[in-house]
């Protein structure tokens, strides 16, 4: 982030055939928040953890807005629990090795650390060893999959050798290794053969704990594109309560599921300069039932000529960021309502947040309601826990402190992060060119 991401038959005419074993109508993937898998130590203070996570979140946002358009993958802190990403549980190879992969709507390549490794960071669980997988195959340098990479490379044998990949991130983190195919196993004993993936031999930087990345962007080699011939070019997820230790409330599903009547759909926009990202046409905000004014609508709009601006829905970014004038108008409208409700605003800033309050015994649910508005009349009414976030600054009565959980974006790109998506079923329907939001989606 600068400052919360598509295998069978023909993947785009470029990619080879992948096969599913008696594929069901949908492909279900268990999903877990980082803290549910790797809970912070009991001695960890909420305030310090929050500051660490926000620092990592800033690095993620920075990678999304990089002007080169190359950095569409997440960057995570080097210490566990410093960011708010979600993991998908996937089996890799034959026999299967379980891998916890970060779900990333902002990148395409599926990759994981591989043994033997010239340089690997510390991950939780077993590192995948391709030598023990009977279904692992290197991808030739002359293959369509290799040509689909942004920065393809070749072994010393030239075009007749194996293909190599390289991905780099905004803070200098990177992964380099062999491009290959192998079998991925999902829930209910469903598996898919010949999935194109990266086998990372040199992985440096701040990816701690995860085995790798599950890229579900819109590109040619993302997992969502690879499974599209069998399941359709549509997937959805629900990201459960980040503060819960439950491992059963989140999910990721490829394929079309029964549509909830509460789903609000808005048009999915495309940016030729940033083709992996999921853009939406955001029309503004309401606070306390009144539309927020005082900012230019162009602040949230995508400029198709330059590729700048716009609003993306991102699973790897935690905190939502909006163009500075839009954020300021939202903050000021919220502040006026909070003041009228008797909430005392704290002096100064808390980390990146500049609107924090002492509730003085009032419940957090009394926060002024916020609604995000999208083109076509789609609304996303946020529950208070998705935007009025608890803080702990080491002060007395810190348990009563809450901050407005948004930030200003100075780099043009606005992002709807996973904290604000929490609890919603989010449908990425590329086939029908739309994105949908359904409240209380994790229990549906």
Short mmCIF file of C-alpha atoms in Angstrom, two decimals:
data_model
loop_
_atom_site.label_atom_id
_atom_site.label_comp_id
_atom_site.label_asym_id
_atom_site.label_seq_id
_atom_site.Cartn_x
_atom_site.Cartn_y
_atom_site.Cartn_z
CA UNK A 1 0.00 0.00 0.00
CA UNK A 2 1.09 3.60 -0.42
CA UNK A 3 0.35 4.82 2.62
CA UNK A 4 -5.88 -3.87 1.84
CA UNK A 5 -6.87 -9.00 -5.72
CA UNK A 6 -7.51 -13.78 -11.53
CA UNK A 7 -6.69 -22.10 -14.18
CA UNK A 8 -8.48 -24.43 -16.40
CA UNK A 9 -8.89 -24.79 -20.16
CA UNK A 10 -7.60 -21.76 -21.98
CA UNK A 11 -6.83 -18.91 -19.66
CA UNK A 12 -6.78 -16.19 -22.21
CA UNK A 13 -5.68 -17.48 -25.48
CA UNK A 14 -2.16 -17.17 -24.13
CA UNK A 15 -2.27 -19.69 -21.33
CA UNK A 16 -2.23 -23.48 -21.42
CA UNK A 17 -4.95 -25.83 -20.33
CA UNK A 18 -5.45 -26.53 -16.65
CA UNK A 19 -7.72 -29.28 -15.40
CA UNK A 20 -10.00 -29.59 -12.40
CA UNK A 21 -10.97 -32.88 -10.82
CA UNK A 22 -14.77 -33.12 -11.05
CA UNK A 23 -15.07 -29.40 -10.34
CA UNK A 24 -18.03 -28.34 -8.21
CA UNK A 25 -20.07 -25.30 -9.15
CA UNK A 26 -17.89 -23.06 -6.99
CA UNK A 27 -14.36 -23.19 -5.64
CA UNK A 28 -14.24 -22.46 -1.90
CA UNK A 29 -11.08 -21.31 -0.13
CA UNK A 30 -10.77 -20.98 3.67
CA UNK A 31 -9.67 -17.50 4.71
CA UNK A 32 -8.08 -16.33 7.97
CA UNK A 33 -7.03 -12.98 9.35
CA UNK A 34 -3.38 -12.83 10.42
CA UNK A 35 -4.16 -12.37 14.11
CA UNK A 36 -6.42 -15.42 14.16
CA UNK A 37 -3.50 -17.57 12.98
CA UNK A 38 -0.63 -15.81 14.70
CA UNK A 39 -2.10 -13.98 17.73
CA UNK A 40 0.00 -11.17 19.19
CA UNK A 41 1.78 -12.02 22.44
CA UNK A 42 -0.22 -11.26 25.61
CA UNK A 43 2.30 -8.55 26.52
CA UNK A 44 1.72 -6.67 23.25
CA UNK A 45 -0.05 -3.34 23.70
CA UNK A 46 -2.80 -2.36 21.32
CA UNK A 47 -1.28 1.03 20.65
CA UNK A 48 2.13 -0.29 19.62
CA UNK A 49 0.56 -2.98 17.43
CA UNK A 50 -1.60 -0.38 15.75
CA UNK A 51 1.35 1.86 14.98
CA UNK A 52 3.26 -1.10 13.52
CA UNK A 53 0.31 -2.12 11.36
CA UNK A 54 -0.24 1.40 10.09
CA UNK A 55 3.42 1.68 9.11
CA UNK A 56 3.14 -1.53 7.10
CA UNK A 57 -0.14 -0.33 5.60
CA UNK A 58 1.57 2.83 4.38
CA UNK A 59 4.12 0.71 2.54
CA UNK A 60 1.33 -1.23 0.86
CA UNK A 61 -0.39 1.93 -0.33
CA UNK A 62 2.91 3.27 -1.64
CA UNK A 63 3.27 0.20 -3.86
CA UNK A 64 -0.22 0.69 -5.32
CA UNK A 65 0.35 4.29 -6.38
CA UNK A 66 3.88 3.92 -7.71
CA UNK A 67 4.01 5.91 -10.92
CA UNK A 68 5.78 3.14 -12.84
CA UNK A 69 2.69 0.95 -12.62
CA UNK A 70 4.91 -2.02 -11.76
CA UNK A 71 4.26 -2.38 -8.07
CA UNK A 72 0.86 -3.99 -7.67
CA UNK A 73 1.66 -6.47 -4.90
CA UNK A 74 1.50 -6.19 -1.12
CA UNK A 75 4.37 -5.33 1.19
CA UNK A 76 4.22 -6.60 4.77
CA UNK A 77 6.12 -5.80 7.92
CA UNK A 78 9.03 -7.96 8.97
CA UNK A 79 7.59 -8.57 12.42
CA UNK A 80 4.41 -10.65 12.78
CA UNK A 81 1.13 -8.85 13.35
CA UNK A 82 2.21 -5.53 11.88
CA UNK A 83 -0.37 -5.39 9.12
CA UNK A 84 -3.95 -6.43 8.54
CA UNK A 85 -3.83 -8.84 5.62
CA UNK A 86 -5.93 -11.98 5.20
CA UNK A 87 -4.62 -15.44 4.29
CA UNK A 88 -6.07 -18.17 2.05
CA UNK A 89 -5.29 -21.78 2.88
CA UNK A 90 -4.21 -23.66 -0.27
CA UNK A 91 -2.50 -27.00 -0.87
CA UNK A 92 0.38 -26.98 -3.37
CA UNK A 93 1.87 -29.93 -5.26
CA UNK A 94 1.58 -33.73 -5.08
CA UNK A 95 1.62 -34.71 -2.26
CA UNK A 96 0.09 -31.46 -1.09
CA UNK A 97 1.94 -28.94 1.08
CA UNK A 98 -0.32 -26.52 2.94
CA UNK A 99 0.45 -22.87 2.26
CA UNK A 100 -1.00 -19.73 3.80
CA UNK A 101 -1.06 -17.22 0.94
CA UNK A 102 -1.96 -13.54 1.28
CA UNK A 103 -5.07 -12.68 -0.74
CA UNK A 104 -4.17 -9.76 -2.98
CA UNK A 105 -6.61 -8.14 -5.40
CA UNK A 106 -3.85 -5.73 -6.45
CA UNK A 107 -1.52 -8.24 -8.11
CA UNK A 108 -1.70 -11.21 -10.47
CA UNK A 109 1.07 -13.73 -9.88
CA UNK A 110 0.60 -16.63 -7.48
CA UNK A 111 3.95 -17.31 -5.84
CA UNK A 112 5.35 -19.01 -2.78
CA UNK A 113 8.72 -19.62 -1.18
CA UNK A 114 10.49 -22.74 -2.42
CA UNK A 115 13.21 -24.99 -1.05
CA UNK A 116 16.15 -25.01 -1.58
CA UNK A 117 16.17 -21.27 -1.13
CA UNK A 118 19.07 -18.90 -1.68
CA UNK A 119 17.35 -16.44 0.61
CA UNK A 120 14.01 -16.96 2.35
CA UNK A 121 12.34 -14.97 5.10
CA UNK A 122 10.84 -16.75 8.10
CA UNK A 123 7.41 -18.15 7.30
CA UNK A 124 4.90 -20.08 9.36
CA UNK A 125 4.60 -23.69 8.27
CA UNK A 126 6.55 -25.87 5.88
CA UNK A 127 8.37 -24.32 2.91
CA UNK A 128 7.29 -25.93 -0.35
CA UNK A 129 9.89 -28.26 -1.90
CA UNK A 130 9.15 -28.74 -5.64
CA UNK A 131 11.52 -31.73 -5.79
CA UNK A 132 8.97 -33.68 -3.75
CA UNK A 133 6.03 -32.81 -5.99
CA UNK A 134 5.37 -35.23 -8.86
CA UNK A 135 3.20 -32.62 -10.62
CA UNK A 136 5.68 -29.72 -10.56
CA UNK A 137 6.93 -28.59 -13.99
CA UNK A 138 9.14 -25.68 -15.00
CA UNK A 139 7.67 -23.34 -17.61
CA UNK A 140 9.84 -22.83 -20.73
CA UNK A 141 11.12 -19.37 -21.46
CA UNK A 142 9.39 -19.46 -24.85
CA UNK A 143 5.96 -20.17 -23.31
CA UNK A 144 2.92 -17.83 -23.37
CA UNK A 145 2.94 -17.77 -19.56
CA UNK A 146 6.48 -16.42 -19.54
CA UNK A 147 5.60 -13.75 -22.09
CA UNK A 148 2.64 -12.73 -19.90
CA UNK A 149 5.02 -11.64 -17.12
CA UNK A 150 5.88 -7.98 -16.86
CA UNK A 151 9.58 -8.75 -16.34
CA UNK A 152 10.31 -12.24 -17.72
CA UNK A 153 13.75 -13.77 -17.55
CA UNK A 154 15.45 -16.90 -18.86
CA UNK A 155 17.91 -19.45 -17.58
CA UNK A 156 21.34 -19.48 -19.17
CA UNK A 157 19.96 -21.70 -21.94
CA UNK A 158 18.23 -18.71 -23.50
CA UNK A 159 14.77 -19.13 -24.97
CA UNK A 160 15.13 -22.89 -24.68
CA UNK A 161 15.70 -22.69 -20.94
CA UNK A 162 13.35 -22.24 -18.03
CA UNK A 163 11.41 -19.05 -17.38
CA UNK A 164 12.22 -16.89 -14.39
CA UNK A 165 10.07 -14.22 -12.73
CA UNK A 166 10.87 -11.17 -10.66
CA UNK A 167 8.50 -8.99 -8.64
CA UNK A 168 9.63 -5.91 -6.73
CA UNK A 169 7.88 -3.76 -4.14
CA UNK A 170 7.87 -0.15 -3.03
CA UNK A 171 10.12 -0.62 0.01
CA UNK A 172 12.77 -2.69 -1.79
CA UNK A 173 11.24 -6.08 -0.96
CA UNK A 174 11.24 -8.59 -3.80
CA UNK A 175 10.74 -12.18 -4.89
CA UNK A 176 12.67 -13.90 -7.67
CA UNK A 177 12.48 -17.50 -8.81
CA UNK A 178 11.29 -20.06 -11.34
CA UNK A 179 8.00 -19.86 -13.19
CA UNK A 180 6.32 -23.25 -13.06
CA UNK A 181 3.03 -25.13 -13.04
CA UNK A 182 1.69 -27.39 -10.31
CA UNK A 183 -1.50 -28.60 -8.73
CA UNK A 184 -3.40 -26.48 -6.23
CA UNK A 185 -5.79 -28.15 -3.78
CA UNK A 186 -8.77 -26.33 -2.30
CA UNK A 187 -11.60 -27.15 0.09
CA UNK A 188 -13.82 -30.22 -0.36
CA UNK A 189 -11.01 -32.16 -2.05
CA UNK A 190 -11.19 -30.00 -5.15
CA UNK A 191 -7.96 -29.50 -7.03
CA UNK A 192 -6.79 -27.77 -10.18
CA UNK A 193 -3.89 -28.98 -12.30
CA UNK A 194 -1.33 -26.96 -14.20
CA UNK A 195 -1.67 -23.73 -12.29
CA UNK A 196 0.95 -21.19 -13.32
CA UNK A 197 2.84 -20.02 -10.25
CA UNK A 198 6.14 -18.60 -9.10
CA UNK A 199 8.55 -20.74 -7.10
CA UNK A 200 10.50 -18.17 -5.09
CA UNK A 201 14.19 -18.89 -4.58
CA UNK A 202 15.29 -15.43 -3.45
CA UNK A 203 12.75 -13.57 -1.32
CA UNK A 204 13.76 -10.48 0.57
CA UNK A 205 11.99 -7.84 2.61
CA UNK A 206 8.88 -7.61 4.70
CA UNK A 207 6.68 -10.60 3.88
CA UNK A 208 6.92 -12.25 7.29
CA UNK A 209 4.76 -15.27 8.19
CA UNK A 210 3.03 -15.79 4.83
CA UNK A 211 4.14 -18.61 2.53
CA UNK A 212 3.57 -16.32 -0.44
CA UNK A 213 0.88 -14.52 -2.40
CA UNK A 214 -2.40 -15.47 -4.04
CA UNK A 215 -2.78 -12.88 -6.79
CA UNK A 216 -6.45 -12.39 -7.68
CA UNK A 217 -6.06 -9.30 -9.84
CA UNK A 218 -7.44 -8.93 -13.36
CA UNK A 219 -4.30 -9.96 -15.26
CA UNK A 220 -3.66 -12.94 -17.50
CA UNK A 221 -1.87 -15.10 -14.94
CA UNK A 222 -3.88 -14.33 -11.82
CA UNK A 223 -5.66 -17.25 -10.16
CA UNK A 224 -9.08 -15.75 -10.89
CA UNK A 225 -8.31 -15.55 -14.60
CA UNK A 226 -6.83 -19.04 -14.65
CA UNK A 227 -9.92 -20.65 -13.09
CA UNK A 228 -12.36 -18.58 -15.16
CA UNK A 229 -12.94 -21.20 -17.89
CA UNK A 230 -14.28 -23.61 -15.25
CA UNK A 231 -15.87 -21.25 -12.71
CA UNK A 232 -16.50 -18.06 -14.63
CA UNK A 233 -14.74 -14.75 -14.23
CA UNK A 234 -16.37 -13.96 -10.90
CA UNK A 235 -15.28 -14.41 -7.31
CA UNK A 236 -16.24 -13.10 -3.92
CA UNK A 237 -14.92 -12.92 -0.41
CA UNK A 238 -16.01 -11.96 3.05
CA UNK A 239 -13.35 -10.74 5.46
CA UNK A 240 -14.36 -11.45 9.03
CA UNK A 241 -13.87 -9.46 12.20
CA UNK A 242 -10.18 -8.65 12.46
CA UNK A 243 -10.39 -8.65 16.28
CA UNK A 244 -11.96 -12.11 16.49
CA UNK A 245 -9.96 -15.27 17.10
CA UNK A 246 -12.49 -17.23 15.06
CA UNK A 247 -11.15 -18.91 11.92
CA UNK A 248 -14.58 -19.66 10.41
CA UNK A 249 -16.11 -16.31 9.51
CA UNK A 250 -14.05 -15.47 6.41
CA UNK A 251 -14.07 -17.11 2.99
CA UNK A 252 -12.99 -16.76 -0.64
CA UNK A 253 -15.12 -18.37 -3.37
CA UNK A 254 -14.47 -18.60 -7.12
CA UNK A 255 -17.61 -19.02 -9.20
CA UNK A 256 -21.11 -17.57 -9.16
CA UNK A 257 -23.10 -18.08 -5.97
CA UNK A 258 -26.76 -17.23 -5.21
CA UNK A 259 -27.03 -13.47 -5.15
CA UNK A 260 -28.07 -11.89 -1.87
CA UNK A 261 -31.01 -9.49 -2.22
CA UNK A 262 -29.09 -7.02 -0.07
CA UNK A 263 -26.21 -6.78 -2.56
CA UNK A 264 -25.66 -3.28 -3.93
CA UNK A 265 -23.86 -3.39 -7.30
CA UNK A 266 -21.92 -0.64 -8.99
CA UNK A 267 -20.03 -0.59 -12.29
CA UNK A 268 -16.52 -2.06 -12.44
CA UNK A 269 -14.21 0.35 -14.22
CA UNK A 270 -11.00 -0.45 -16.08
CA UNK A 271 -7.76 1.48 -16.25
CA UNK A 272 -5.55 0.45 -19.20
CA UNK A 273 -2.55 1.85 -17.35
CA UNK A 274 -3.30 -0.19 -14.22
CA UNK A 275 -5.09 -3.24 -15.65
CA UNK A 276 -4.76 -5.44 -12.55
CA UNK A 277 -6.77 -3.18 -10.23
CA UNK A 278 -10.52 -3.16 -9.54
CA UNK A 279 -11.81 0.40 -9.98
CA UNK A 280 -15.24 1.67 -8.95
CA UNK A 281 -17.01 4.95 -9.64
CA UNK A 282 -17.44 6.46 -6.19
CA UNK A 283 -19.96 9.28 -5.89
CA UNK A 284 -19.26 10.52 -2.37
CA UNK A 285 -20.22 10.08 1.29
CA UNK A 286 -22.99 10.73 3.77
CA UNK A 287 -22.52 11.41 7.48
CA UNK A 288 -25.47 11.31 9.83
CA UNK A 289 -27.86 10.98 6.91
CA UNK A 290 -26.62 14.12 5.13
CA UNK A 291 -24.56 14.19 1.95
CA UNK A 292 -21.00 15.47 2.44
CA UNK A 293 -20.19 18.55 0.37
CA UNK A 294 -17.18 20.82 0.06
CA UNK A 295 -14.98 18.75 -2.25
CA UNK A 296 -14.64 18.28 -5.97
CA UNK A 297 -16.24 15.19 -7.51
CA UNK A 298 -13.20 15.01 -9.77
CA UNK A 299 -11.12 14.15 -6.70
CA UNK A 300 -12.50 10.59 -6.71
CA UNK A 301 -12.74 10.17 -10.48
CA UNK A 302 -10.49 8.08 -12.71
CA UNK A 303 -8.85 10.03 -15.54
CA UNK A 304 -8.73 7.49 -18.42
CA UNK A 305 -6.35 9.69 -20.40
CA UNK A 306 -3.62 9.69 -17.76
CA UNK A 307 -4.60 6.66 -15.70
CA UNK A 308 -4.42 8.73 -12.54
CA UNK A 309 -6.94 9.07 -9.75
CA UNK A 310 -9.92 6.85 -9.23
CA UNK A 311 -10.99 4.55 -6.40
CA UNK A 312 -9.95 0.89 -6.14
CA UNK A 313 -11.26 -1.91 -3.92
CA UNK A 314 -8.21 -3.62 -2.40
CA UNK A 315 -7.93 -6.64 -0.10
CA UNK A 316 -4.35 -5.93 0.96
CA UNK A 317 -4.77 -2.33 2.13
CA UNK A 318 -6.19 -2.06 5.64
CA UNK A 319 -7.23 1.59 6.04
CA UNK A 320 -9.21 3.38 3.32
CA UNK A 321 -7.64 6.49 1.82
CA UNK A 322 -9.38 9.23 -0.13
CA UNK A 323 -8.14 12.28 -2.02
CA UNK A 324 -7.20 14.94 0.49
CA UNK A 325 -10.06 17.36 -0.16
CA UNK A 326 -12.61 14.53 -0.07
CA UNK A 327 -11.12 13.15 3.14
CA UNK A 328 -11.07 16.60 4.77
CA UNK A 329 -14.74 17.15 3.91
CA UNK A 330 -15.65 13.71 5.32
CA UNK A 331 -13.63 14.30 8.48
CA UNK A 332 -15.10 17.75 9.09
CA UNK A 333 -18.65 16.51 8.60
CA UNK A 334 -18.02 13.68 11.03
CA UNK A 335 -16.38 16.02 13.52
CA UNK A 336 -19.35 18.37 13.51
CA UNK A 337 -21.74 15.50 14.19
CA UNK A 338 -19.48 13.98 16.86
CA UNK A 339 -19.19 17.35 18.62
CA UNK A 340 -22.97 17.73 18.61
CA UNK A 341 -23.23 14.28 20.20
CA UNK A 342 -20.93 15.35 23.04
CA UNK A 343 -17.78 13.52 21.95
CA UNK A 344 -14.66 15.40 22.99
CA UNK A 345 -12.06 15.61 20.23
CA UNK A 346 -8.53 14.88 21.39
CA UNK A 347 -5.80 17.42 20.75
CA UNK A 348 -3.20 16.47 18.13
CA UNK A 349 -3.01 13.33 16.05
CA UNK A 350 -2.78 9.66 16.85
CA UNK A 351 -0.36 8.09 14.38
CA UNK A 352 -1.89 8.80 10.96
CA UNK A 353 -5.32 9.64 12.36
CA UNK A 354 -6.17 13.29 12.95
CA UNK A 355 -9.73 12.87 14.25
CA UNK A 356 -9.75 11.01 17.58
CA UNK A 357 -12.31 11.33 20.38
CA UNK A 358 -13.00 10.57 24.01
CA UNK A 359 -16.45 9.03 24.08
CA UNK A 360 -16.85 9.78 27.82
CA UNK A 361 -18.77 6.60 28.45
CA UNK A 362 -20.82 6.73 25.25
CA UNK A 363 -20.94 3.51 23.23
CA UNK A 364 -18.94 3.41 20.00
CA UNK A 365 -22.19 2.53 18.25
CA UNK A 366 -23.33 6.10 18.89
CA UNK A 367 -20.82 7.36 16.31
CA UNK A 368 -22.34 9.38 13.45
CA UNK A 369 -23.25 6.86 10.72
CA UNK A 370 -21.20 6.90 7.51
CA UNK A 371 -22.36 5.70 4.09
CA UNK A 372 -20.18 5.34 0.98
CA UNK A 373 -22.05 6.15 -2.24
CA UNK A 374 -21.28 4.65 -5.66
CA UNK A 375 -22.54 5.23 -9.18
CA UNK A 376 -25.85 3.62 -10.01
CA UNK A 377 -27.31 4.24 -6.58
CA UNK A 378 -25.25 1.61 -4.77
CA UNK A 379 -24.64 2.43 -1.11
CA UNK A 380 -22.33 0.86 1.45
CA UNK A 381 -23.53 1.70 4.97
CA UNK A 382 -20.58 1.07 7.26
CA UNK A 383 -21.11 -0.31 10.76
CA UNK A 384 -19.29 1.80 13.42
CA UNK A 385 -16.66 -0.89 14.03
CA UNK A 386 -15.54 -0.47 10.40
CA UNK A 387 -14.64 3.21 10.74
CA UNK A 388 -14.61 4.24 14.43
CA UNK A 389 -11.54 2.39 15.60
CA UNK A 390 -10.39 1.82 19.19
CA UNK A 391 -7.06 3.33 20.16
CA UNK A 392 -4.67 2.78 23.02
CA UNK A 393 -2.12 5.53 23.45
CA UNK A 394 -1.04 4.50 26.92
CA UNK A 395 -3.21 7.22 28.42
CA UNK A 396 -5.70 6.98 31.22
CA UNK A 397 -9.16 5.89 30.14
CA UNK A 398 -7.69 4.92 26.79
CA UNK A 399 -10.39 2.32 26.32
CA UNK A 400 -12.85 5.15 25.62
CA UNK A 401 -10.75 6.62 22.81
CA UNK A 402 -11.81 6.12 19.20
CA UNK A 403 -10.43 7.51 15.93
CA UNK A 404 -12.05 8.06 12.57
CA UNK A 405 -10.40 5.25 10.60
CA UNK A 406 -9.65 6.94 7.27
CA UNK A 407 -6.64 8.73 5.85
CA UNK A 408 -5.90 11.35 3.24
CA UNK A 409 -4.31 10.22 -0.03
CA UNK A 410 -1.90 12.66 -1.65
CA UNK A 411 -0.93 10.44 -4.57
CA UNK A 412 -4.11 10.55 -6.63
CA UNK A 413 -5.28 6.98 -6.02
CA UNK A 414 -8.06 6.42 -3.47
CA UNK A 415 -8.46 2.98 -1.89
CA UNK A 416 -11.27 1.19 -0.06
CA UNK A 417 -9.37 -1.00 2.40
CA UNK A 418 -10.21 -4.25 4.13
CA UNK A 419 -11.12 -2.65 7.48
CA UNK A 420 -14.01 -0.86 5.81
CA UNK A 421 -14.90 -4.02 3.81
CA UNK A 422 -14.97 -6.12 6.98
CA UNK A 423 -18.16 -8.18 7.28
CA UNK A 424 -19.36 -7.40 3.73
CA UNK A 425 -19.67 -9.98 1.00
CA UNK A 426 -17.70 -8.32 -1.80
CA UNK A 427 -18.44 -9.68 -5.28
CA UNK A 428 -15.91 -9.09 -8.08
CA UNK A 429 -18.04 -9.86 -11.13
CA UNK A 430 -15.76 -9.23 -14.10
CA UNK A 431 -18.15 -11.07 -16.44
CA UNK A 432 -20.89 -8.52 -15.81
CA UNK A 433 -18.45 -5.67 -15.18
CA UNK A 434 -19.65 -4.86 -11.69
CA UNK A 435 -18.69 -5.02 -8.03
CA UNK A 436 -21.21 -5.73 -5.29
CA UNK A 437 -21.32 -5.14 -1.53
CA UNK A 438 -23.68 -7.05 0.78
CA UNK A 439 -23.71 -6.33 4.53
CA UNK A 440 -23.47 -9.19 7.02
CA UNK A 441 -22.07 -11.33 4.23
CA UNK A 442 -19.87 -13.57 6.36
CA UNK A 443 -22.88 -15.31 7.90
CA UNK A 444 -24.93 -15.63 4.71
#
